[in-house]
JSON list of C-alpha atoms in Angstrom, two decimals:
[
{"chain": "A", "resi": 1, "resn": "MET", "atom": "CA", "xyz": [25.87, 35.43, 55.23]},
{"chain": "A", "resi": 2, "resn": "GLU", "atom": "CA", "xyz": [25.30, 32.03, 56.80]},
{"chain": "A", "resi": 3, "resn": "ARG", "atom": "CA", "xyz": [28.82, 30.99, 55.86]},
{"chain": "A", "resi": 4, "resn": "ILE", "atom": "CA", "xyz": [30.33, 34.02, 57.67]},
{"chain": "A", "resi": 5, "resn": "LEU", "atom": "CA", "xyz": [28.29, 33.21, 60.77]},
{"chain": "A", "resi": 6, "resn": "ILE", "atom": "CA", "xyz": [29.48, 29.58, 60.80]},
{"chain": "A", "resi": 7, "resn": "ILE", "atom": "CA", "xyz": [33.11, 30.64, 60.34]},
{"chain": "A", "resi": 8, "resn": "THR", "atom": "CA", "xyz": [32.80, 33.18, 63.15]},
{"chain": "A", "resi": 9, "resn": "ILE", "atom": "CA", "xyz": [31.26, 30.61, 65.53]},
{"chain": "A", "resi": 10, "resn": "ASN", "atom": "CA", "xyz": [33.98, 28.06, 64.71]},
{"chain": "A", "resi": 11, "resn": "LEU", "atom": "CA", "xyz": [36.66, 30.67, 65.31]},
{"chain": "A", "resi": 12, "resn": "LEU", "atom": "CA", "xyz": [35.18, 31.62, 68.69]},
{"chain": "A", "resi": 13, "resn": "ILE", "atom": "CA", "xyz": [34.90, 27.97, 69.77]},
{"chain": "A", "resi": 14, "resn": "THR", "atom": "CA", "xyz": [38.52, 27.36, 68.77]},
{"chain": "A", "resi": 15, "resn": "LEU", "atom": "CA", "xyz": [39.75, 30.39, 70.72]},
{"chain": "A", "resi": 16, "resn": "CYS", "atom": "CA", "xyz": [37.74, 29.40, 73.80]},
{"chain": "A", "resi": 17, "resn": "ALA", "atom": "CA", "xyz": [39.09, 25.86, 73.70]},
{"chain": "A", "resi": 18, "resn": "PHE", "atom": "CA", "xyz": [42.69, 27.10, 73.68]},
{"chain": "A", "resi": 19, "resn": "SER", "atom": "CA", "xyz": [42.09, 29.66, 76.39]},
{"chain": "A", "resi": 20, "resn": "GLN", "atom": "CA", "xyz": [41.23, 26.94, 78.91]},
{"chain": "A", "resi": 21, "resn": "SER", "atom": "CA", "xyz": [44.78, 25.51, 78.83]},
{"chain": "A", "resi": 22, "resn": "TYR", "atom": "CA", "xyz": [46.53, 28.87, 79.21]},
{"chain": "A", "resi": 23, "resn": "ASN", "atom": "CA", "xyz": [48.98, 28.86, 82.13]},
{"chain": "A", "resi": 24, "resn": "GLN", "atom": "CA", "xyz": [48.00, 25.36, 83.23]},
{"chain": "A", "resi": 25, "resn": "GLU", "atom": "CA", "xyz": [51.61, 24.59, 84.24]},
{"chain": "A", "resi": 26, "resn": "LYS", "atom": "CA", "xyz": [51.71, 27.64, 86.54]},
{"chain": "A", "resi": 27, "resn": "THR", "atom": "CA", "xyz": [48.44, 26.59, 88.18]},
{"chain": "A", "resi": 28, "resn": "ALA", "atom": "CA", "xyz": [49.77, 23.07, 88.78]},
{"chain": "A", "resi": 29, "resn": "LEU", "atom": "CA", "xyz": [52.98, 24.50, 90.27]},
{"chain": "A", "resi": 30, "resn": "THR", "atom": "CA", "xyz": [50.97, 26.82, 92.51]},
{"chain": "A", "resi": 31, "resn": "ASN", "atom": "CA", "xyz": [48.81, 23.98, 93.80]},
{"chain": "A", "resi": 32, "resn": "PHE", "atom": "CA", "xyz": [51.89, 21.82, 94.42]},
{"chain": "A", "resi": 33, "resn": "LEU", "atom": "CA", "xyz": [53.69, 24.55, 96.39]},
{"chain": "A", "resi": 34, "resn": "VAL", "atom": "CA", "xyz": [50.62, 25.39, 98.48]},
{"chain": "A", "resi": 35, "resn": "ARG", "atom": "CA", "xyz": [50.15, 21.70, 99.36]},
{"chain": "A", "resi": 36, "resn": "MET", "atom": "CA", "xyz": [53.86, 21.44, 100.19]},
{"chain": "A", "resi": 37, "resn": "TYR", "atom": "CA", "xyz": [53.62, 24.49, 102.49]},
{"chain": "A", "resi": 38, "resn": "GLU", "atom": "CA", "xyz": [50.45, 23.24, 104.21]},
{"chain": "A", "resi": 39, "resn": "ASN", "atom": "CA", "xyz": [52.09, 19.86, 104.81]},
{"chain": "A", "resi": 40, "resn": "ALA", "atom": "CA", "xyz": [55.20, 21.40, 106.44]},
{"chain": "A", "resi": 41, "resn": "PRO", "atom": "CA", "xyz": [54.86, 25.19, 107.05]},
{"chain": "A", "resi": 42, "resn": "PHE", "atom": "CA", "xyz": [58.02, 27.31, 107.00]},
{"chain": "A", "resi": 43, "resn": "ASP", "atom": "CA", "xyz": [59.25, 30.87, 106.48]},
{"chain": "A", "resi": 44, "resn": "GLY", "atom": "CA", "xyz": [62.19, 31.72, 104.28]},
{"chain": "A", "resi": 45, "resn": "VAL", "atom": "CA", "xyz": [63.57, 30.34, 101.05]},
{"chain": "A", "resi": 46, "resn": "LYS", "atom": "CA", "xyz": [63.70, 26.85, 99.67]},
{"chain": "A", "resi": 47, "resn": "ALA", "atom": "CA", "xyz": [64.83, 25.40, 96.35]},
{"chain": "A", "resi": 48, "resn": "VAL", "atom": "CA", "xyz": [62.13, 23.21, 94.79]},
{"chain": "A", "resi": 49, "resn": "GLU", "atom": "CA", "xyz": [62.00, 21.18, 91.59]},
{"chain": "A", "resi": 50, "resn": "ASP", "atom": "CA", "xyz": [59.21, 20.00, 89.37]},
{"chain": "A", "resi": 51, "resn": "TYR", "atom": "CA", "xyz": [59.71, 17.63, 86.47]},
{"chain": "A", "resi": 52, "resn": "ASP", "atom": "CA", "xyz": [61.37, 20.12, 84.15]},
{"chain": "A", "resi": 53, "resn": "ASN", "atom": "CA", "xyz": [62.47, 23.17, 86.16]},
{"chain": "A", "resi": 54, "resn": "ALA", "atom": "CA", "xyz": [64.02, 24.26, 89.44]},
{"chain": "A", "resi": 55, "resn": "TYR", "atom": "CA", "xyz": [62.72, 27.26, 91.37]},
{"chain": "A", "resi": 56, "resn": "LEU", "atom": "CA", "xyz": [63.70, 29.32, 94.36]},
{"chain": "A", "resi": 57, "resn": "MET", "atom": "CA", "xyz": [60.59, 29.68, 96.50]},
{"chain": "A", "resi": 58, "resn": "SER", "atom": "CA", "xyz": [60.40, 32.52, 99.03]},
{"chain": "A", "resi": 59, "resn": "VAL", "atom": "CA", "xyz": [57.65, 32.25, 101.65]},
{"chain": "A", "resi": 60, "resn": "VAL", "atom": "CA", "xyz": [56.64, 35.28, 103.72]},
{"chain": "A", "resi": 61, "resn": "LYS", "atom": "CA", "xyz": [54.09, 35.06, 106.54]},
{"chain": "A", "resi": 62, "resn": "LEU", "atom": "CA", "xyz": [52.56, 38.34, 107.77]},
{"chain": "A", "resi": 63, "resn": "ASP", "atom": "CA", "xyz": [49.91, 39.37, 110.28]},
{"chain": "A", "resi": 64, "resn": "LYS", "atom": "CA", "xyz": [47.12, 41.10, 108.31]},
{"chain": "A", "resi": 65, "resn": "THR", "atom": "CA", "xyz": [45.99, 43.16, 111.31]},
{"chain": "A", "resi": 66, "resn": "LYS", "atom": "CA", "xyz": [49.26, 45.13, 111.41]},
{"chain": "A", "resi": 67, "resn": "TYR", "atom": "CA", "xyz": [48.68, 46.74, 108.00]},
{"chain": "A", "resi": 68, "resn": "LYS", "atom": "CA", "xyz": [46.01, 49.30, 107.15]},
{"chain": "A", "resi": 69, "resn": "THR", "atom": "CA", "xyz": [45.70, 48.47, 103.45]},
{"chain": "A", "resi": 70, "resn": "ASP", "atom": "CA", "xyz": [46.20, 45.45, 101.24]},
{"chain": "A", "resi": 71, "resn": "ALA", "atom": "CA", "xyz": [48.67, 47.47, 99.17]},
{"chain": "A", "resi": 72, "resn": "ALA", "atom": "CA", "xyz": [50.90, 47.97, 102.23]},
{"chain": "A", "resi": 73, "resn": "LEU", "atom": "CA", "xyz": [50.63, 44.27, 103.12]},
{"chain": "A", "resi": 74, "resn": "ASN", "atom": "CA", "xyz": [51.56, 43.24, 99.57]},
{"chain": "A", "resi": 75, "resn": "ARG", "atom": "CA", "xyz": [54.49, 45.67, 99.39]},
{"chain": "A", "resi": 76, "resn": "VAL", "atom": "CA", "xyz": [55.95, 44.50, 102.72]},
{"chain": "A", "resi": 77, "resn": "ALA", "atom": "CA", "xyz": [55.63, 40.88, 101.58]},
{"chain": "A", "resi": 78, "resn": "GLN", "atom": "CA", "xyz": [57.36, 41.69, 98.30]},
{"chain": "A", "resi": 79, "resn": "VAL", "atom": "CA", "xyz": [60.26, 43.51, 99.98]},
{"chain": "A", "resi": 80, "resn": "LYS", "atom": "CA", "xyz": [60.74, 40.73, 102.56]},
{"chain": "A", "resi": 81, "resn": "ALA", "atom": "CA", "xyz": [60.75, 38.10, 99.81]},
{"chain": "A", "resi": 82, "resn": "MET", "atom": "CA", "xyz": [63.39, 40.07, 97.85]},
{"chain": "A", "resi": 83, "resn": "SER", "atom": "CA", "xyz": [65.46, 40.38, 101.03]},
{"chain": "A", "resi": 84, "resn": "GLN", "atom": "CA", "xyz": [65.29, 36.63, 101.67]},
{"chain": "A", "resi": 85, "resn": "ALA", "atom": "CA", "xyz": [66.25, 35.83, 98.08]},
{"chain": "A", "resi": 86, "resn": "SER", "atom": "CA", "xyz": [69.13, 38.31, 98.20]},
{"chain": "A", "resi": 87, "resn": "ARG", "atom": "CA", "xyz": [70.52, 36.66, 101.33]},
{"chain": "A", "resi": 88, "resn": "PHE", "atom": "CA", "xyz": [70.21, 33.27, 99.64]},
{"chain": "A", "resi": 89, "resn": "PHE", "atom": "CA", "xyz": [71.97, 34.31, 96.41]},
{"chain": "A", "resi": 90, "resn": "ASN", "atom": "CA", "xyz": [74.50, 36.83, 97.78]},
{"chain": "A", "resi": 91, "resn": "GLY", "atom": "CA", "xyz": [75.07, 35.62, 101.34]},
{"chain": "A", "resi": 92, "resn": "SER", "atom": "CA", "xyz": [75.26, 37.75, 104.45]},
{"chain": "A", "resi": 93, "resn": "ASP", "atom": "CA", "xyz": [77.70, 38.68, 107.20]},
{"chain": "A", "resi": 94, "resn": "ILE", "atom": "CA", "xyz": [76.50, 37.93, 110.72]},
{"chain": "A", "resi": 95, "resn": "THR", "atom": "CA", "xyz": [78.19, 39.32, 113.82]},
{"chain": "A", "resi": 96, "resn": "ASP", "atom": "CA", "xyz": [77.36, 38.33, 117.36]},
{"chain": "A", "resi": 97, "resn": "ASP", "atom": "CA", "xyz": [78.47, 40.37, 120.39]},
{"chain": "A", "resi": 98, "resn": "ILE", "atom": "CA", "xyz": [77.90, 39.27, 123.97]},
{"chain": "A", "resi": 99, "resn": "ILE", "atom": "CA", "xyz": [78.27, 41.79, 126.77]},
{"chain": "A", "resi": 100, "resn": "ILE", "atom": "CA", "xyz": [78.33, 40.50, 130.33]},
{"chain": "A", "resi": 101, "resn": "ARG", "atom": "CA", "xyz": [77.82, 43.27, 132.86]},
{"chain": "A", "resi": 102, "resn": "THR", "atom": "CA", "xyz": [78.33, 42.47, 136.55]},
{"chain": "A", "resi": 103, "resn": "THR", "atom": "CA", "xyz": [77.54, 44.98, 139.28]},
{"chain": "A", "resi": 104, "resn": "GLU", "atom": "CA", "xyz": [78.31, 44.51, 142.94]},
{"chain": "A", "resi": 105, "resn": "LYS", "atom": "CA", "xyz": [75.84, 45.60, 145.55]},
{"chain": "A", "resi": 106, "resn": "ALA", "atom": "CA", "xyz": [76.64, 47.07, 148.93]},
{"chain": "A", "resi": 107, "resn": "ASP", "atom": "CA", "xyz": [75.62, 43.87, 150.72]},
{"chain": "A", "resi": 108, "resn": "GLY", "atom": "CA", "xyz": [78.28, 41.82, 148.89]},
{"chain": "A", "resi": 109, "resn": "THR", "atom": "CA", "xyz": [76.01, 40.18, 146.29]},
{"chain": "A", "resi": 110, "resn": "SER", "atom": "CA", "xyz": [76.24, 40.84, 142.58]},
{"chain": "A", "resi": 111, "resn": "ASP", "atom": "CA", "xyz": [73.87, 41.15, 139.67]},
{"chain": "A", "resi": 112, "resn": "THR", "atom": "CA", "xyz": [74.82, 39.77, 136.27]},
{"chain": "A", "resi": 113, "resn": "GLU", "atom": "CA", "xyz": [73.24, 41.09, 133.07]},
{"chain": "A", "resi": 114, "resn": "ILE", "atom": "CA", "xyz": [73.92, 39.40, 129.73]},
{"chain": "A", "resi": 115, "resn": "ILE", "atom": "CA", "xyz": [73.25, 41.40, 126.56]},
{"chain": "A", "resi": 116, "resn": "GLU", "atom": "CA", "xyz": [73.54, 39.73, 123.15]},
{"chain": "A", "resi": 117, "resn": "ASN", "atom": "CA", "xyz": [73.62, 41.79, 119.95]},
{"chain": "A", "resi": 118, "resn": "ILE", "atom": "CA", "xyz": [73.18, 39.96, 116.65]},
{"chain": "A", "resi": 119, "resn": "ARG", "atom": "CA", "xyz": [73.63, 41.93, 113.42]},
{"chain": "A", "resi": 120, "resn": "GLU", "atom": "CA", "xyz": [73.16, 40.72, 109.88]},
{"chain": "A", "resi": 121, "resn": "HIS", "atom": "CA", "xyz": [74.37, 42.61, 106.82]},
{"chain": "A", "resi": 122, "resn": "SER", "atom": "CA", "xyz": [73.55, 41.58, 103.29]},
{"chain": "A", "resi": 123, "resn": "ALA", "atom": "CA", "xyz": [74.27, 43.40, 100.05]},
{"chain": "A", "resi": 124, "resn": "GLY", "atom": "CA", "xyz": [72.58, 42.78, 96.75]},
{"chain": "A", "resi": 125, "resn": "TYR", "atom": "CA", "xyz": [69.23, 43.02, 95.08]},
{"chain": "A", "resi": 126, "resn": "VAL", "atom": "CA", "xyz": [66.94, 40.40, 93.56]},
{"chain": "A", "resi": 127, "resn": "LYS", "atom": "CA", "xyz": [64.16, 41.93, 91.48]},
{"chain": "A", "resi": 128, "resn": "GLN", "atom": "CA", "xyz": [63.01, 38.98, 89.41]},
{"chain": "A", "resi": 129, "resn": "LEU", "atom": "CA", "xyz": [60.72, 37.38, 91.98]},
{"chain": "A", "resi": 130, "resn": "GLU", "atom": "CA", "xyz": [57.23, 36.57, 90.77]},
{"chain": "A", "resi": 131, "resn": "HIS", "atom": "CA", "xyz": [54.29, 36.73, 93.17]},
{"chain": "A", "resi": 132, "resn": "LEU", "atom": "CA", "xyz": [52.78, 33.29, 92.66]},
{"chain": "A", "resi": 133, "resn": "THR", "atom": "CA", "xyz": [49.98, 33.21, 95.23]},
{"chain": "A", "resi": 134, "resn": "ASN", "atom": "CA", "xyz": [48.85, 34.22, 98.67]},
{"chain": "A", "resi": 135, "resn": "PHE", "atom": "CA", "xyz": [46.37, 32.63, 101.06]},
{"chain": "A", "resi": 136, "resn": "SER", "atom": "CA", "xyz": [45.28, 32.67, 104.69]},
{"chain": "A", "resi": 137, "resn": "ALA", "atom": "CA", "xyz": [47.03, 30.20, 106.97]},
{"chain": "A", "resi": 138, "resn": "SER", "atom": "CA", "xyz": [45.26, 28.23, 109.69]},
{"chain": "A", "resi": 139, "resn": "ASP", "atom": "CA", "xyz": [46.50, 30.69, 112.34]},
{"chain": "A", "resi": 140, "resn": "GLY", "atom": "CA", "xyz": [44.90, 33.65, 110.53]},
{"chain": "A", "resi": 141, "resn": "GLN", "atom": "CA", "xyz": [48.08, 35.10, 109.06]},
{"chain": "A", "resi": 142, "resn": "GLN", "atom": "CA", "xyz": [48.56, 35.78, 105.37]},
{"chain": "A", "resi": 143, "resn": "VAL", "atom": "CA", "xyz": [51.08, 33.58, 103.53]},
{"chain": "A", "resi": 144, "resn": "PHE", "atom": "CA", "xyz": [52.73, 34.87, 100.35]},
{"chain": "A", "resi": 145, "resn": "ILE", "atom": "CA", "xyz": [54.65, 32.62, 97.96]},
{"chain": "A", "resi": 146, "resn": "PHE", "atom": "CA", "xyz": [57.11, 34.14, 95.49]},
{"chain": "A", "resi": 147, "resn": "ILE", "atom": "CA", "xyz": [59.23, 32.18, 92.98]},
{"chain": "A", "resi": 148, "resn": "THR", "atom": "CA", "xyz": [62.03, 32.70, 90.54]},
{"chain": "A", "resi": 149, "resn": "PRO", "atom": "CA", "xyz": [63.49, 30.09, 88.19]},
{"chain": "A", "resi": 150, "resn": "LEU", "atom": "CA", "xyz": [66.95, 28.81, 89.03]},
{"chain": "A", "resi": 151, "resn": "LYS", "atom": "CA", "xyz": [69.43, 28.47, 86.21]},
{"chain": "A", "resi": 152, "resn": "GLN", "atom": "CA", "xyz": [70.29, 24.86, 85.58]},
{"chain": "A", "resi": 153, "resn": "GLU", "atom": "CA", "xyz": [73.83, 24.12, 84.53]}
]
């Protein structure tokens, strides 16, 4: 009986010791990317490298007060991150139209109105983004960081 108890305790200690190192690389990567963002904040995508891997990092910054639930906030962040990654991988077509409208008044003067329309179209879908972390920025907005590994050739 005593032997079974000792074996069980040793087994539990061994399992607990291994569980502490689980996902340690992901935690180190998360801390590195958060420090990098806090040092130089940005929105959009950026390719980053650690010692062994390269990642595409998509950063989305949202105002928490505009969303009623955390689920809605998280879903909007996820969709925006996928959109950013899609534009990065698949490209986009951007068109820019400028309309200059001039109207003459009865007194001989004229009014000029300039209207600029910018349209962006992107096709594609990137589903393999992983939600790495989210935190509150110094301005009160919520920052979401998503990553996906880049294939090294």
